[in-house]
Short mmCIF file of C-alpha atoms and ligand atoms in Angstrom, two decimals:
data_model
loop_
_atom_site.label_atom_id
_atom_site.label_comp_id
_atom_site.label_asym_id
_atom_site.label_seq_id
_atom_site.Cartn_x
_atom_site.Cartn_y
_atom_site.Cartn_z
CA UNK A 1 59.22 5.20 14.24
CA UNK A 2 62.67 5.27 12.94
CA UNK A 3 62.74 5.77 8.85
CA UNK A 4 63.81 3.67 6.67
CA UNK A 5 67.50 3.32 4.49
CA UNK A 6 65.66 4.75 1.46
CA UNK A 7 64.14 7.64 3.17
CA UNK A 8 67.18 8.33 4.97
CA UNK A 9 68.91 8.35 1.60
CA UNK A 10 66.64 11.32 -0.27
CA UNK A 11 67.04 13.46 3.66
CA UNK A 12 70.82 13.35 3.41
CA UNK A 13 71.17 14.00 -0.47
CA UNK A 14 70.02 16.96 -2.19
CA UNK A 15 68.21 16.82 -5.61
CA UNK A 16 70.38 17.49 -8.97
CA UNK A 17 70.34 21.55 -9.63
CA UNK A 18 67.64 21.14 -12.54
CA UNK A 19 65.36 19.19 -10.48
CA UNK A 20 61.82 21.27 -10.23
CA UNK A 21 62.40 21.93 -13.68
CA UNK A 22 62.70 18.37 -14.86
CA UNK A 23 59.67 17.55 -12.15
CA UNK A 24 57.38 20.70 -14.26
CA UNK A 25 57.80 18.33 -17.53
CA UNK A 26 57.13 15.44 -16.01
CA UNK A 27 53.64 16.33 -14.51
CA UNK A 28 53.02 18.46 -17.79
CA UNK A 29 53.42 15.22 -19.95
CA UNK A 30 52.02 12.78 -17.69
CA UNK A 31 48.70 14.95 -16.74
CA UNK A 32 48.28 15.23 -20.52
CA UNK A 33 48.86 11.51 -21.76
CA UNK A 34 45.93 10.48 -18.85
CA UNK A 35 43.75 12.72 -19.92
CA UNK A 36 44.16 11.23 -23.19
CA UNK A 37 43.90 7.91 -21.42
CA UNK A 38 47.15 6.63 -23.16
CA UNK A 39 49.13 3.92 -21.79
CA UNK A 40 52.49 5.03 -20.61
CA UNK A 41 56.13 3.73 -19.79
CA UNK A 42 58.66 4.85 -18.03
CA UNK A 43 61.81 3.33 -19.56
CA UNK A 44 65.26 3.88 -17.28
CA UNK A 45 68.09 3.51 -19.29
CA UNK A 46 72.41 3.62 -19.27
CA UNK A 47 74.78 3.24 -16.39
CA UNK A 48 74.62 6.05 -13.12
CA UNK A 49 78.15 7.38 -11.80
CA UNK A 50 79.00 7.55 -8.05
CA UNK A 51 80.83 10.62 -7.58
CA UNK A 52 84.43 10.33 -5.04
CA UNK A 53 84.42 14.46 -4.88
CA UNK A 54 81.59 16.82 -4.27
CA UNK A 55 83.30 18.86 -6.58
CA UNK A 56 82.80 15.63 -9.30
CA UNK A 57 86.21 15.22 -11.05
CA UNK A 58 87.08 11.59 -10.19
CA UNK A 59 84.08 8.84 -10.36
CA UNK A 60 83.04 5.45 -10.38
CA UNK A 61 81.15 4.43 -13.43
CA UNK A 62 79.43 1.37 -14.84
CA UNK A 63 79.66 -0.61 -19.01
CA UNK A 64 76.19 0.17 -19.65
CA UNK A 65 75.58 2.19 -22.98
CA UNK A 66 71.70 2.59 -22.90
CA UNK A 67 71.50 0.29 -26.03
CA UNK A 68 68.58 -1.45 -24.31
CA UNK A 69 66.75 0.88 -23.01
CA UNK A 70 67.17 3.49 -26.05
CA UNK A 71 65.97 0.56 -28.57
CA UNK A 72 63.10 -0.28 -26.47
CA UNK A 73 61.88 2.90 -26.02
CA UNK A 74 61.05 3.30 -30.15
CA UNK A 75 59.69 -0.23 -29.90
CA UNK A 76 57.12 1.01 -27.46
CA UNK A 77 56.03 4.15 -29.23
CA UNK A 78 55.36 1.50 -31.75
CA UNK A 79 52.92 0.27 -29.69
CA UNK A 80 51.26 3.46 -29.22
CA UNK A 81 52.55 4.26 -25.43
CA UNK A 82 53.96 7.39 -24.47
CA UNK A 83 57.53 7.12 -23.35
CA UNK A 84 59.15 8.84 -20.60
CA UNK A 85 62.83 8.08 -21.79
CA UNK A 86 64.80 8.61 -18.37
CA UNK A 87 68.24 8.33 -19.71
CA UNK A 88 72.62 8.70 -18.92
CA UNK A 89 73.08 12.16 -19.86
CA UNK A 90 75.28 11.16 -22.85
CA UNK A 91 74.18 7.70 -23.13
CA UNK A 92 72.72 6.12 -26.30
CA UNK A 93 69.23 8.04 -27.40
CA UNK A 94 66.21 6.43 -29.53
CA UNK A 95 66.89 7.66 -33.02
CA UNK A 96 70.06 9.28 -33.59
CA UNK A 97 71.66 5.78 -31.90
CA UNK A 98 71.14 4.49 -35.26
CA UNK A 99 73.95 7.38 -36.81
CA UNK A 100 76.84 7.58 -34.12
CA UNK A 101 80.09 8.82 -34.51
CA UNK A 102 80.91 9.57 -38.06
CA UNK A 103 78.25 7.27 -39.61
CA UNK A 104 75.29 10.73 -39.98
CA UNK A 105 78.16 12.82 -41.68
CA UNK A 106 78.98 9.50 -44.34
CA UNK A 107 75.15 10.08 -45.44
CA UNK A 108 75.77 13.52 -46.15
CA UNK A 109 77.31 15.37 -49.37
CA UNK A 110 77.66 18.91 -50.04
CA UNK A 111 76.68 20.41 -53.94
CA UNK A 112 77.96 23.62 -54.71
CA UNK A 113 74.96 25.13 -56.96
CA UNK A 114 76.27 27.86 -59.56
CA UNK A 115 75.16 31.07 -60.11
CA UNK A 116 75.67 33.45 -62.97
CA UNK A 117 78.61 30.96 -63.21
CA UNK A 118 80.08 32.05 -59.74
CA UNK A 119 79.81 29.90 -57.07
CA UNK A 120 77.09 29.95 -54.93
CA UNK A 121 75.23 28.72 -51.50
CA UNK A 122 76.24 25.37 -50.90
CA UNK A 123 73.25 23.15 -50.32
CA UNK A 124 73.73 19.66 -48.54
CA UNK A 125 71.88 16.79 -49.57
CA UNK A 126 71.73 12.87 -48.49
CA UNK A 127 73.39 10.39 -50.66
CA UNK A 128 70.65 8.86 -52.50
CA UNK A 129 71.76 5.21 -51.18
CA UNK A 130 71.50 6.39 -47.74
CA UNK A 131 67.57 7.94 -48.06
CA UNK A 132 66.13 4.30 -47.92
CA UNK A 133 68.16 3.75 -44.23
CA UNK A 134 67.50 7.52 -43.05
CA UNK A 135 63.76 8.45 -44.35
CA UNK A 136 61.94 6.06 -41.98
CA UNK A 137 63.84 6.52 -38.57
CA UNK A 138 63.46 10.49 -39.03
CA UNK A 139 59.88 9.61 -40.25
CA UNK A 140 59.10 8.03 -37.03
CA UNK A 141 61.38 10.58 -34.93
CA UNK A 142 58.98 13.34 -36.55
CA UNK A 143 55.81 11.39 -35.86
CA UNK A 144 56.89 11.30 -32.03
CA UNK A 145 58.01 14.73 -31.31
CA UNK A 146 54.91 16.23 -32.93
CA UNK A 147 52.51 13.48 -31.02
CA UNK A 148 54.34 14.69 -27.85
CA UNK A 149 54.98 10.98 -26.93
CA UNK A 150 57.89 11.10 -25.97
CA UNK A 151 59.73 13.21 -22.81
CA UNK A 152 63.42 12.80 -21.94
CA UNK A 153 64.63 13.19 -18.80
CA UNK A 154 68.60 12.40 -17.68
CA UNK A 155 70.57 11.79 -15.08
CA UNK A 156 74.37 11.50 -14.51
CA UNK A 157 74.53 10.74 -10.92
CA UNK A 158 73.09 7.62 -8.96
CA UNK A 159 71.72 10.41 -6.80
CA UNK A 160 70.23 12.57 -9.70
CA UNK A 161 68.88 8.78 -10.80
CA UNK A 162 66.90 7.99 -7.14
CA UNK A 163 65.61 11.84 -7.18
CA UNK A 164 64.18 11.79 -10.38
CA UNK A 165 62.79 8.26 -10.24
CA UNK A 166 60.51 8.93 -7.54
CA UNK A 167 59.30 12.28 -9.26
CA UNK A 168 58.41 10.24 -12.25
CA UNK A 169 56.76 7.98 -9.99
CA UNK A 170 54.94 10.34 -8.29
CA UNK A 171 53.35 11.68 -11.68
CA UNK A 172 52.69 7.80 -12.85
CA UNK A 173 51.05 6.92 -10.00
CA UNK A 174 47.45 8.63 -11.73
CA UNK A 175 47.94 6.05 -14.51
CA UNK A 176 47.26 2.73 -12.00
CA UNK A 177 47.53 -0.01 -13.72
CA UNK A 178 47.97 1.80 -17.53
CA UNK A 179 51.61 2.79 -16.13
CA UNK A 180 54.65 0.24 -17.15
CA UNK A 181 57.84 0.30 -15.73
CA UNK A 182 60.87 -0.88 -17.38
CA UNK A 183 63.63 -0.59 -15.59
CA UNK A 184 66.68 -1.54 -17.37
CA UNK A 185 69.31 1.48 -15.71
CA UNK A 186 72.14 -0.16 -14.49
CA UNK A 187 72.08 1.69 -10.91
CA UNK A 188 75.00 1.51 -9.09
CA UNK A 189 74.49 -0.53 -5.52
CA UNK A 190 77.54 0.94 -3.91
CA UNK A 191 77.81 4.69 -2.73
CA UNK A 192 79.78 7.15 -1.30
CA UNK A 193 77.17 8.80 1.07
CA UNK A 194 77.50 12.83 0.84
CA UNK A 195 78.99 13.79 4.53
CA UNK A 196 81.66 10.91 4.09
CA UNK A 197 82.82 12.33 0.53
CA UNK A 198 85.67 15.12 0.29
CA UNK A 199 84.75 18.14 -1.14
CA UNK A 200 87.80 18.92 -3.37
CA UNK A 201 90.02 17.04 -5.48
CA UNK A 202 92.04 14.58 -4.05
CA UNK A 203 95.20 15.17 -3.92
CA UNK A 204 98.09 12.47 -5.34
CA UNK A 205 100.60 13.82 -2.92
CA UNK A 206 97.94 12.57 0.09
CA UNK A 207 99.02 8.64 -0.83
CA UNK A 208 96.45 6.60 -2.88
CA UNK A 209 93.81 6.69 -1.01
CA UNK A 210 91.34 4.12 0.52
CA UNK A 211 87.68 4.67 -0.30
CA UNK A 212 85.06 2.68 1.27
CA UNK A 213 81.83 2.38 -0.28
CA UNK A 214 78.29 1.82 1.70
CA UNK A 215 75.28 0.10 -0.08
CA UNK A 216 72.47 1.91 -1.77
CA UNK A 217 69.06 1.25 -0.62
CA UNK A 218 67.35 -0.85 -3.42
CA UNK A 219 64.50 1.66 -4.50
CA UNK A 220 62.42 -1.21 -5.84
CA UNK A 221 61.01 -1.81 -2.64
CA UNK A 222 59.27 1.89 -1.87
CA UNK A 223 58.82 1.72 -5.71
CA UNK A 224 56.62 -1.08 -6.03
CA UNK A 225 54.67 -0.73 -2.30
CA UNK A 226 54.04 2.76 -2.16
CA UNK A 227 54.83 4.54 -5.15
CA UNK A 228 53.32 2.62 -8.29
CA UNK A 229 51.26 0.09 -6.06
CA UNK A 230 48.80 -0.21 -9.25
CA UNK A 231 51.80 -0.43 -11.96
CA UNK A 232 53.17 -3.04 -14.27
CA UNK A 233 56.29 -3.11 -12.75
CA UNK A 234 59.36 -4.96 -14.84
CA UNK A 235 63.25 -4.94 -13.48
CA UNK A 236 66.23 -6.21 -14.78
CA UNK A 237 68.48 -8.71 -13.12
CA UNK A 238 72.59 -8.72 -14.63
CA UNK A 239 74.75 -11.44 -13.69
CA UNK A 240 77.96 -12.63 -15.08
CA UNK A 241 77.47 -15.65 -12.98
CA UNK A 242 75.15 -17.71 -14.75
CA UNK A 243 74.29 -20.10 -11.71
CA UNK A 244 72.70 -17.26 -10.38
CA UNK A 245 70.47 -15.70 -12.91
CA UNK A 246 67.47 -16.93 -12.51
CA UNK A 247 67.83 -17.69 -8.11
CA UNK A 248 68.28 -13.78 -7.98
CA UNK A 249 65.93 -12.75 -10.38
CA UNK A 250 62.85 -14.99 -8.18
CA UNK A 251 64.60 -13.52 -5.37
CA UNK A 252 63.93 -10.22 -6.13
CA UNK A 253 60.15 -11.47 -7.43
CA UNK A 254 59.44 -12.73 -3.64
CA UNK A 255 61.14 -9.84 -1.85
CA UNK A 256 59.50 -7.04 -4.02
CA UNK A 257 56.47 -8.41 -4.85
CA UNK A 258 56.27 -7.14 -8.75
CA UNK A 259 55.39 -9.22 -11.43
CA UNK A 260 58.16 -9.58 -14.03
CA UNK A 261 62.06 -9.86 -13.89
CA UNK A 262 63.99 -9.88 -17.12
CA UNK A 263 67.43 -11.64 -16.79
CA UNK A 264 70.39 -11.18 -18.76
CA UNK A 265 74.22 -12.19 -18.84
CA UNK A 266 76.65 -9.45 -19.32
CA UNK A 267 78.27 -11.24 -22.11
CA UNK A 268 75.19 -12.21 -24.39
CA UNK A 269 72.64 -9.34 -23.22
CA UNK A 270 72.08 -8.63 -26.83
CA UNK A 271 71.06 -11.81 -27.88
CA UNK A 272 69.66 -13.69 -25.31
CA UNK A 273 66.91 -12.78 -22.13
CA UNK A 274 65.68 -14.69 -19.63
CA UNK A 275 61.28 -13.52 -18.62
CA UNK A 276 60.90 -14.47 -15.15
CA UNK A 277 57.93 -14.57 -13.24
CA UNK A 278 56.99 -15.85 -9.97
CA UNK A 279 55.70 -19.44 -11.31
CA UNK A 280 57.76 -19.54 -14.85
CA UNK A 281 60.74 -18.88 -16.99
CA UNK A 282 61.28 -18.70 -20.82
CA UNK A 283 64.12 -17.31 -23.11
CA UNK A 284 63.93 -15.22 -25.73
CA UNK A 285 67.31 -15.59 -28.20
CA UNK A 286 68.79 -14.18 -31.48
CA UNK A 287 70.41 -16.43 -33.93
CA UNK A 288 73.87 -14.54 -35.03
CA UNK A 289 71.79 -14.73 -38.57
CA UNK A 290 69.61 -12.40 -37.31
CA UNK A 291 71.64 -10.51 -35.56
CA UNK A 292 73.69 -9.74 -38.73
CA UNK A 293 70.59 -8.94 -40.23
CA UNK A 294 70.44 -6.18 -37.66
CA UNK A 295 67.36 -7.57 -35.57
CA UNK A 296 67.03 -6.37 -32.45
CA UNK A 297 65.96 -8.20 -29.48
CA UNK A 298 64.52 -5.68 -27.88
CA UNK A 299 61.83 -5.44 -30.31
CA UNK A 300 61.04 -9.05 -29.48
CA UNK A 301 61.43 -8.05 -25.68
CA UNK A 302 58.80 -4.79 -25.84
CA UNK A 303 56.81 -6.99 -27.94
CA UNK A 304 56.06 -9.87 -24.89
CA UNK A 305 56.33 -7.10 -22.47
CA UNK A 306 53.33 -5.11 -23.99
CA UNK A 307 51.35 -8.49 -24.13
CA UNK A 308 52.16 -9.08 -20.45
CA UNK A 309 51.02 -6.03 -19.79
CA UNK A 310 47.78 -5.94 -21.30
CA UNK A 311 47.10 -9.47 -19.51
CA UNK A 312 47.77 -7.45 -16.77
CA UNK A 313 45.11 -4.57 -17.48
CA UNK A 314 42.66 -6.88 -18.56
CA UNK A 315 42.65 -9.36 -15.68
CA UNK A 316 42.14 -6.19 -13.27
CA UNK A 317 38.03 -4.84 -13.05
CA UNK A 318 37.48 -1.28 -13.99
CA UNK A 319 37.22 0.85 -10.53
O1 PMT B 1 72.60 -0.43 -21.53
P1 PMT B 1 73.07 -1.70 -22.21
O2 PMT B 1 74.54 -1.63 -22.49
O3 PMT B 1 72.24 -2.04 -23.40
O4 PMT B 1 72.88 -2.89 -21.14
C1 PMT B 1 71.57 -3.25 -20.76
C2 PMT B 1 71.59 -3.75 -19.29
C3 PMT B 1 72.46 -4.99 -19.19
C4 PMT B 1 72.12 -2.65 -18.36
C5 PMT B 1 70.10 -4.10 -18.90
O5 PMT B 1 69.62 -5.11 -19.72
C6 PMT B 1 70.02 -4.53 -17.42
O6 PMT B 1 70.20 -5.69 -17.08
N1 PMT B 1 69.75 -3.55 -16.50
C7 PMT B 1 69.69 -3.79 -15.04
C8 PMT B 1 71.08 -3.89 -14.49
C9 PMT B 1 71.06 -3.91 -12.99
O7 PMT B 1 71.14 -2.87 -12.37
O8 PMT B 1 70.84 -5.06 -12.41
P2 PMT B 1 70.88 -5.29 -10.83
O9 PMT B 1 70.82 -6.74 -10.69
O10 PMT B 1 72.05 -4.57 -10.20
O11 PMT B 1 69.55 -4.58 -10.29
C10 PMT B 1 68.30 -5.19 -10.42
C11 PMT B 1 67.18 -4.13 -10.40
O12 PMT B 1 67.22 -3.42 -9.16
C12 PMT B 1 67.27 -3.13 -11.53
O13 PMT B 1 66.11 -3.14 -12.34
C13 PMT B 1 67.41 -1.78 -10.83
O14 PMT B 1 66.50 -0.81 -11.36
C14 PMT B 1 67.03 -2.06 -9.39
N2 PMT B 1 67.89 -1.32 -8.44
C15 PMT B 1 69.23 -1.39 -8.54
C16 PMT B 1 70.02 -0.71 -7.62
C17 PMT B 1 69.38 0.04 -6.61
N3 PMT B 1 70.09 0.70 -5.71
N4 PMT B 1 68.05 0.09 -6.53
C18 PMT B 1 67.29 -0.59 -7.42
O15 PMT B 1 66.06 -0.56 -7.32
#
């Protein structure tokens, strides 16, 4: 029997160098969570790069900063699941997205404390008007990390992306239908497989050169047959093409077989989502109000998700 574009894909690519270790944490924190019986997602998040060079200088990359999948991810350990945050390595993070660039040094001061009237250690404090913005996101940063609920895993690569998505599914696959998958990576579709790529730099003084890319088999389909057969299985769907939002996202219903595609225009993904199931559709928007008001809509988004999900559990029999 001749094997398939995605199996063909993981023979001809080798795993990213940190790869058994990254597999050791994920079937450490999964065996422990179902033990525990906890619910558990696996939330994919920021944009993967296609490398030109083996030895990576040049690549093609994608606009996704990880906002959505780093703000869902603290919405669902509000929920109580245990989050395997599969991220961009340098892509937005739950928590410390809340303080980028200079913002976390701006809630800082320094106090020199005297001593004998000398000068002495310099202690650093938070600006008392900054404590009320600061004292619940680190109180709910410490509550994770000490529950063990959350595990991050990243990825730079599309390649690194496929190899450690099917190691996370492997370990998920124990969970049946108490796994959730919420797939909101933006994974590249276009490649350049590894025998057709150069090794070295290329070189200016070759001419500009002509690179031809070759598709990359959509992993939702071993995903959602073989992998996670028992899972809650949500993808994304981006368009910039509005006409064709919601005709792909059924598309990819009927041709994969999972239960729930969430839809989303480049231009307003931060206030407005499209749920789509097989048999139904429904938005979800923010007012610019609220947005100002710095609600997010992915806490509205985990929010249906998690309902869907328990439907999901509750409509299946115990085994
Ligand atoms: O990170 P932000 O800046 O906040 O942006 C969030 C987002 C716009 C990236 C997010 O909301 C989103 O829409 N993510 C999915 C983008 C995407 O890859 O869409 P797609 O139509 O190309 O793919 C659809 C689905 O197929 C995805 O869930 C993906 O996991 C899957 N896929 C994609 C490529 C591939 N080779 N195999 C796949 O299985």
């Amino acid at each position: 029997m001749s094997s398939s574009h995605w199996e063909e894909f993981y023979a001809n690519h080798l795993p990213p160098a940190d790869f058994e270790d990254n597999r050791s944490l994920l079937k450490e924190f999964c065996e422990r969570h179902n033990e525990d019986q906890n619910s558990i997602v696996l939330v994919t998040s920021g944009g993967t790069t296609v490398p030109l060079e083996h030895n990576t200088v040049r690549f093609v990359d994608n606009f996704s900063a990880g906002t959505r999948g780093s703000a869902s991810t603290e919405y669902f350990l509000d929920h109580g699941y245990a989050v395997i945050f599969m991220h961009r390595l340098k892509s937005m993070e739950p928590f410390t997205r809340h303080f980028t660039g200079q913002q976390f040094f701006d809630m800082l001061d320094v106090a020199e404390t005297m001593e004998n009237g000398e000068s002495g250690t310099p202690s650093i404090f938070v600006k008392p008007d900054s404590v009320d913005v600061l004292a619940p996101i680190l109180a709910k940063y410490k509550i994770a990390q000490e529950a063990n609920k959350i595990l991050y895993i990243n990825f730079t690569s599309v390649v690194d992306y496929m190899w450690l998505l099917r190691a996370a599914c492997e370990c998920l696959a124990a969970f049946d239908k108490r796994a959730l998958l919420y797939l909101a990576a933006a994974v590249s579709d276009f490649y350049i497989p590894s025998d057709k790529m150069p090794t070295h730099k290329m070189q200016s003084g070759h001419g500009a050169p002509t690179i031809s890319l070759q598709l990359v088999p959509k992993m939702l389909a071993p995903l959602v047959s073989l992998w996670v057969p028992d899972a809650f299985v949500v993808s994304f769907k981006l368009e910039t093409d509005e006409n064709l939002l919601i005709v792909k996202s059924r598309d990819s219903l009927n041709k994969y077989k999972h239960k729930l595609v969430i839809a989303n225009m480049l231009q307003t993904r931060k206030s407005r989502v499209i749920f789509v199931t097989p048999t139904t559709s429904y938005e979800i928007n923010l007012t610019k109000d609220q947005l100002l008001a710095g609600m997010e809509i992915e806490e509205h988004i985990v929010a249906d998700v998690v309902q869907c999900h328990e439907d999901f559990m509750a409509a299946i029999p115990l085994q």
